[in-house]
Amino acid sequence: MQKGEPGNIVDCLRIFSGSSHPELASEIADYLGCPLCSRATQRFSNDNLFVQLGESVRGKEVVMIQSFSPDVSDNIIELLMMLDAARSASAKTIHAVIPYFSYGRSDKKDQPRISIAGRLMADLIQTAGASHVMTMSLHSPQVHGFFSVPADHLSAHAVFTRHFRSKDLSNSVVLAPDIGHAKRAAKLARALGIGVAAGDKERLSDDTVRVAGIIGDIAEKDVIIFDDEIATGGSVMAIVDLLRKQGVKNVTLACTHGVFSGPAIERLRNIPELREIVTTNTVPIPPEKRLPHMTILSVAPIFGEAIRRNLMGQSVGSLFAFWPDSDESGLPE
Ligand code: R5P
């Protein structure tokens, strides 16, 4: 906690990490000046999971940190069991911190007989015991409404603007791969004092997309492609193809969630125009996926600060994804 704040907040706090991303969880715990509590997860011979919290949570503010990164299904079940364990052990409040909510992409019924799985996951998290959820850069803003417990939808905007303000952006433009993400891209562009453009993207399959055109002036510009996530790299490939035809020679990729699944890393490795890939640590990025021109920004201070303010009963509005522009993120330099 920050200097001058009552130490009893740390006394009331218990932070647990799921198996998905212990490094981020321990950075968040360090920010709060509170050690991580132990948790044991085992697999029975019949493939069922067993989860046990290593410390009493009775009457405590409990924070459970779990990203929906591979193995996604195991990580979700583990989180649900951690929440349930804390509730039945009489925790006072249970905060589910989900830096990457992967099922946010399943947010509508765009084919017959499918599940809106983002909504289902939100229901399960609440049913398991979460009284409050914190997450970051959901696929679409509407997913926020899937949660019927209070949910803080945070943004990595502050760390991206800090990063890009140290660069020469005199010939740069921010490009959203699709219209749905144009608002987020416009917010970054405004903060950087540069222009914005958007692609007209259509997804053909899990790893292939078509970009019919680009709205906005990108000819011969240095283009910062800004998206919520890079999964297979299909969107990036289609956009870069179009940029090439318009004489673009310098491309930077920026995304909150560096999922880099399937062919993504090989695809990115083979884009000669690519100058830098800027992502965050909402999901773990193993050494074999770290390219030499990749920068990984930490979102631990954003989650740490949001947790701190929640515990202190203070506003977290300046850390939200869709609130008006503000330079006052309140994050330490
Ligand atoms: C969805 O459309 C998202 O905003 C991203 O553009 C998408 O997840 C990227 O996926 P991929 O890298 O597989 O094209």
XYZ file of C-alpha atoms and ligand atoms in Angstrom:
347
model
C 0.000 0.000 0.000
C 1.086 3.593 -0.467
C 2.857 5.474 2.304
C 0.504 6.933 4.880
C -2.283 4.449 4.213
C -3.540 2.335 7.056
C -1.634 -0.938 7.279
C -4.802 -2.733 8.336
C -5.897 -2.893 4.684
C -3.028 -5.277 4.008
C -4.005 -7.178 7.166
C -7.482 -7.703 5.693
C -6.205 -8.702 2.241
C -5.474 -12.210 0.968
C -4.154 -12.530 -2.608
C -4.083 -15.878 -4.416
C -2.763 -16.687 -7.871
C -4.233 -19.346 -10.116
C -1.881 -21.466 -12.232
C -2.156 -19.348 -15.394
C 0.135 -16.413 -14.662
C 1.920 -16.445 -11.272
C 4.472 -13.820 -12.465
C 1.785 -11.180 -13.027
C 0.056 -12.137 -9.773
C 3.269 -11.656 -7.820
C 3.903 -8.275 -9.495
C 0.407 -7.174 -8.468
C 0.999 -8.462 -4.927
C 4.335 -6.558 -4.808
C 2.573 -3.364 -5.912
C 0.193 -3.791 -2.988
C 2.991 -4.686 -0.584
C 1.197 -7.900 0.331
C 2.637 -11.414 -0.093
C 0.860 -13.987 -2.265
C -0.892 -16.709 -0.280
C -0.240 -20.321 -1.179
C -2.666 -22.441 -3.175
C -2.388 -26.101 -4.152
C -3.853 -27.592 -7.310
C -3.691 -31.284 -8.120
C -5.194 -33.523 -10.753
C -6.870 -36.782 -9.708
C -6.390 -39.929 -11.757
C -9.865 -39.420 -13.247
C -8.696 -35.991 -14.586
C -10.723 -33.985 -12.013
C -8.977 -31.014 -10.399
C -8.504 -30.541 -6.650
C -7.843 -27.007 -5.354
C -7.019 -25.923 -1.814
C -6.325 -22.429 -0.459
C -3.301 -22.455 1.838
C -4.465 -19.774 4.257
C -7.568 -18.775 6.202
C -9.757 -16.223 4.400
C -12.461 -15.842 7.040
C -13.722 -12.260 7.055
C -11.013 -11.158 4.564
C -10.919 -9.216 1.287
C -9.849 -11.981 -1.074
C -8.274 -11.359 -4.484
C -8.067 -14.274 -6.955
C -5.887 -13.606 -10.022
C -6.350 -15.816 -13.079
C -5.965 -15.086 -16.804
C -7.903 -17.150 -19.329
C -4.749 -18.189 -21.166
C -3.977 -21.786 -22.272
C -4.933 -24.267 -20.904
C -8.026 -22.089 -20.869
C -10.570 -24.670 -19.668
C -8.371 -25.903 -16.806
C -7.624 -22.334 -15.770
C -11.312 -21.428 -15.748
C -12.253 -24.483 -13.667
C -9.396 -23.773 -11.273
C -10.589 -20.171 -10.812
C -14.184 -21.316 -10.228
C -12.974 -23.777 -7.584
C -10.811 -21.091 -5.915
C -13.799 -18.713 -5.761
C -16.044 -21.429 -4.398
C -13.446 -22.442 -1.804
C -13.086 -18.825 -0.608
C -16.835 -18.356 -0.367
C -17.382 -21.517 1.608
C -14.473 -20.541 3.886
C -16.371 -17.317 4.827
C -14.392 -14.703 2.868
C -15.858 -11.208 3.279
C -15.526 -10.035 -0.340
C -14.131 -11.994 -3.299
C -12.519 -10.046 -6.143
C -11.956 -12.099 -9.326
C -9.121 -10.436 -11.242
C -9.139 -11.743 -14.826
C -6.527 -9.795 -16.822
C -7.494 -11.610 -20.061
C -11.121 -12.718 -20.392
C -10.715 -14.783 -23.574
C -14.397 -15.705 -23.877
C -15.182 -12.038 -24.467
C -14.876 -12.945 -28.153
C -17.987 -15.150 -27.828
C -20.268 -12.182 -27.311
C -23.128 -12.675 -29.779
C -25.259 -15.271 -31.517
C -23.905 -14.882 -35.035
C -24.510 -18.522 -36.039
C -27.400 -20.873 -35.296
C -27.360 -23.103 -32.191
C -24.301 -21.581 -30.511
C -23.630 -20.480 -26.948
C -22.921 -16.857 -26.081
C -20.105 -18.277 -24.014
C -18.861 -14.920 -22.697
C -22.175 -14.539 -20.877
C -22.038 -18.128 -19.648
C -18.540 -17.621 -18.189
C -19.646 -14.407 -16.477
C -22.589 -16.278 -14.911
C -20.319 -19.106 -13.742
C -17.870 -16.679 -12.134
C -20.668 -15.077 -10.165
C -22.251 -18.419 -9.268
C -18.894 -19.677 -7.995
C -18.680 -16.794 -5.514
C -17.135 -13.666 -7.052
C -18.632 -10.525 -5.567
C -16.595 -8.238 -7.830
C -14.718 -8.685 -11.121
C -11.780 -6.785 -12.602
C -10.699 -7.351 -16.160
C -8.996 -5.510 -19.009
C -9.711 -4.565 -22.647
C -12.689 -6.799 -23.271
C -13.257 -7.729 -26.905
C -16.282 -5.435 -27.048
C -17.533 -2.937 -24.453
C -20.906 -4.704 -24.222
C -19.273 -7.776 -22.633
C -18.956 -5.665 -19.474
C -22.740 -5.965 -19.164
C -22.538 -9.786 -19.002
C -21.403 -9.463 -15.380
C -24.211 -8.946 -12.932
C -21.798 -8.337 -10.041
C -19.872 -5.021 -10.069
C -17.146 -5.218 -12.729
C -14.239 -2.844 -13.353
C -13.349 -2.874 -17.040
C -9.807 -1.517 -17.009
C -7.685 -0.249 -19.873
C -3.965 -0.491 -20.663
C -4.253 2.948 -22.293
C -1.937 4.577 -19.711
C 0.972 2.201 -20.339
C 0.614 2.426 -24.134
C 0.564 6.231 -24.157
C 3.607 6.372 -21.896
C 5.445 4.003 -24.202
C 4.591 5.739 -27.471
C 5.142 9.284 -26.194
C 8.857 8.525 -26.050
C 8.918 7.857 -29.841
C 9.099 10.115 -32.900
C 5.489 10.004 -34.092
C 5.676 12.894 -36.581
C 4.648 10.678 -39.539
C 2.515 8.178 -37.595
C -1.123 7.205 -37.613
C -3.003 4.722 -35.383
C -4.979 2.087 -37.300
C -7.780 -0.083 -35.863
C -8.077 -3.331 -37.866
C -11.870 -3.085 -37.720
C -14.502 -0.436 -37.176
C -15.525 -2.003 -33.847
C -12.158 -1.032 -32.372
C -11.964 2.419 -33.950
C -13.052 4.168 -30.726
C -10.229 2.633 -28.710
C -7.741 3.460 -31.476
C -9.052 7.032 -31.658
C -8.542 7.427 -27.917
C -4.900 6.348 -28.228
C -4.394 8.563 -31.305
C -5.822 11.590 -29.471
C -3.553 10.985 -26.506
C -0.563 10.836 -28.875
C -1.695 13.826 -30.962
C -1.777 11.873 -34.236
C -4.401 10.753 -36.771
C -6.525 7.602 -36.794
C -7.765 5.175 -39.453
C -9.789 1.939 -39.446
C -9.934 -1.228 -41.530
C -13.075 -2.830 -42.889
C -12.441 -6.365 -41.583
C -14.430 -9.553 -42.037
C -13.467 -12.817 -40.307
C -13.566 -15.834 -42.653
C -12.346 -18.481 -40.190
C -10.457 -18.725 -36.898
C -7.148 -17.808 -38.550
C -8.131 -16.003 -41.749
C -9.669 -12.570 -42.193
C -10.342 -10.334 -45.170
C -9.828 -6.571 -45.029
C -11.791 -4.941 -47.830
C -10.370 -1.446 -47.385
C -9.102 1.200 -45.012
C -10.976 4.321 -43.987
C -8.578 7.211 -43.395
C -5.278 8.428 -44.785
C -2.433 5.948 -44.272
C -0.533 6.290 -47.567
C 3.237 6.374 -46.860
C 2.629 6.865 -43.136
C 4.231 4.962 -40.265
C 1.307 2.865 -39.101
C 0.643 1.735 -35.524
C -1.890 -1.129 -35.765
C -3.776 -1.154 -32.455
C -6.003 -4.080 -31.457
C -7.312 -5.691 -28.292
C -5.469 -8.931 -29.013
C -3.312 -10.748 -31.520
C -4.304 -14.412 -31.636
C -3.285 -16.216 -34.855
C -2.019 -13.023 -36.511
C -4.595 -13.440 -39.318
C -5.892 -9.879 -38.888
C -2.378 -8.448 -38.929
C -1.440 -10.368 -42.094
C -4.494 -9.125 -43.975
C -3.984 -5.505 -42.875
C -0.249 -5.485 -43.650
C -0.975 -6.837 -47.115
C -3.226 -3.867 -47.799
C -0.795 -1.378 -46.237
C 1.992 -2.621 -48.504
C -0.125 -1.837 -51.557
C -0.455 1.721 -50.264
C 3.279 2.256 -49.883
C 3.525 1.804 -46.120
C 7.059 0.811 -45.093
C 7.026 1.050 -41.292
C 4.534 -0.874 -39.205
C 4.254 -1.139 -35.412
C 1.850 -3.565 -33.730
C 0.262 -2.719 -30.415
C -2.154 -5.054 -28.635
C -3.226 -5.478 -25.024
C -3.384 -9.285 -25.089
C -0.387 -10.953 -26.779
C -1.980 -14.371 -27.139
C 0.161 -15.330 -30.186
C -1.516 -18.680 -30.841
C -0.914 -21.169 -33.681
C 1.039 -19.630 -36.569
C 1.177 -16.092 -35.071
C 4.847 -15.872 -34.182
C 6.061 -17.279 -37.522
C 3.723 -14.906 -39.332
C 4.992 -11.896 -37.383
C 8.637 -12.947 -37.781
C 8.206 -12.780 -41.548
C 6.827 -9.245 -41.875
C 9.805 -7.133 -43.056
C 7.993 -3.815 -42.436
C 7.470 -4.662 -38.758
C 9.514 -2.346 -36.501
C 8.135 -3.176 -33.061
C 5.488 -5.330 -31.381
C 4.215 -3.679 -28.211
C 2.060 -5.799 -25.948
C 1.363 -6.265 -22.242
C 1.669 -9.071 -19.732
C -2.070 -9.829 -19.332
C -1.140 -13.318 -20.558
C 2.193 -15.067 -20.012
C 4.475 -14.905 -23.073
C 6.962 -17.800 -22.988
C 10.577 -17.192 -24.113
C 10.067 -18.996 -27.464
C 7.356 -16.470 -28.391
C 9.436 -13.387 -27.567
C 10.722 -11.833 -30.780
C 13.731 -9.466 -30.617
C 11.606 -6.421 -31.468
C 8.882 -7.266 -28.912
C 8.266 -4.952 -25.949
C 6.141 -6.278 -23.082
C 4.641 -3.560 -20.878
C 3.446 -4.463 -17.399
C -0.184 -3.906 -16.432
C 0.505 -4.913 -12.807
C 0.443 -1.267 -11.607
C -2.971 -0.772 -13.235
C -4.488 -3.842 -11.553
C -2.637 -3.106 -8.305
C -3.877 0.475 -8.255
C -7.453 -0.590 -9.074
C -7.402 -3.144 -6.244
C -5.928 -0.578 -3.851
C -8.591 1.993 -4.705
C -11.373 -0.584 -4.358
C -10.140 -1.483 -0.892
C -9.853 2.199 0.051
C -13.333 2.973 -1.329
C -11.844 5.353 -3.932
C -12.852 5.923 -7.566
C -11.130 3.852 -10.243
C -12.737 5.784 -13.117
C -9.484 7.121 -14.563
C -8.315 3.515 -15.157
C -11.462 2.512 -17.050
C -11.497 1.526 -20.702
C -14.330 3.683 -21.926
C -14.243 6.783 -19.798
C -13.346 10.160 -21.301
C -9.704 10.984 -22.038
C -7.617 11.896 -19.056
C -3.902 12.154 -18.383
C -4.672 11.672 -14.724
C -4.418 7.895 -14.584
C -2.999 8.290 -11.085
C -0.431 5.576 -11.738
C 3.013 6.063 -10.261
C 5.673 7.086 -12.840
C -11.149 -9.885 -32.857
O -11.608 -9.697 -33.930
C -10.084 -9.130 -32.154
O -10.355 -7.802 -32.061
C -8.740 -9.346 -32.776
O -8.624 -8.621 -33.956
C -8.562 -10.789 -33.039
O -8.722 -11.509 -31.849
C -7.236 -11.092 -33.637
O -7.202 -12.439 -33.945
P -6.221 -12.962 -35.068
O -4.848 -12.502 -34.669
O -6.381 -14.456 -35.034
O -6.688 -12.376 -36.360
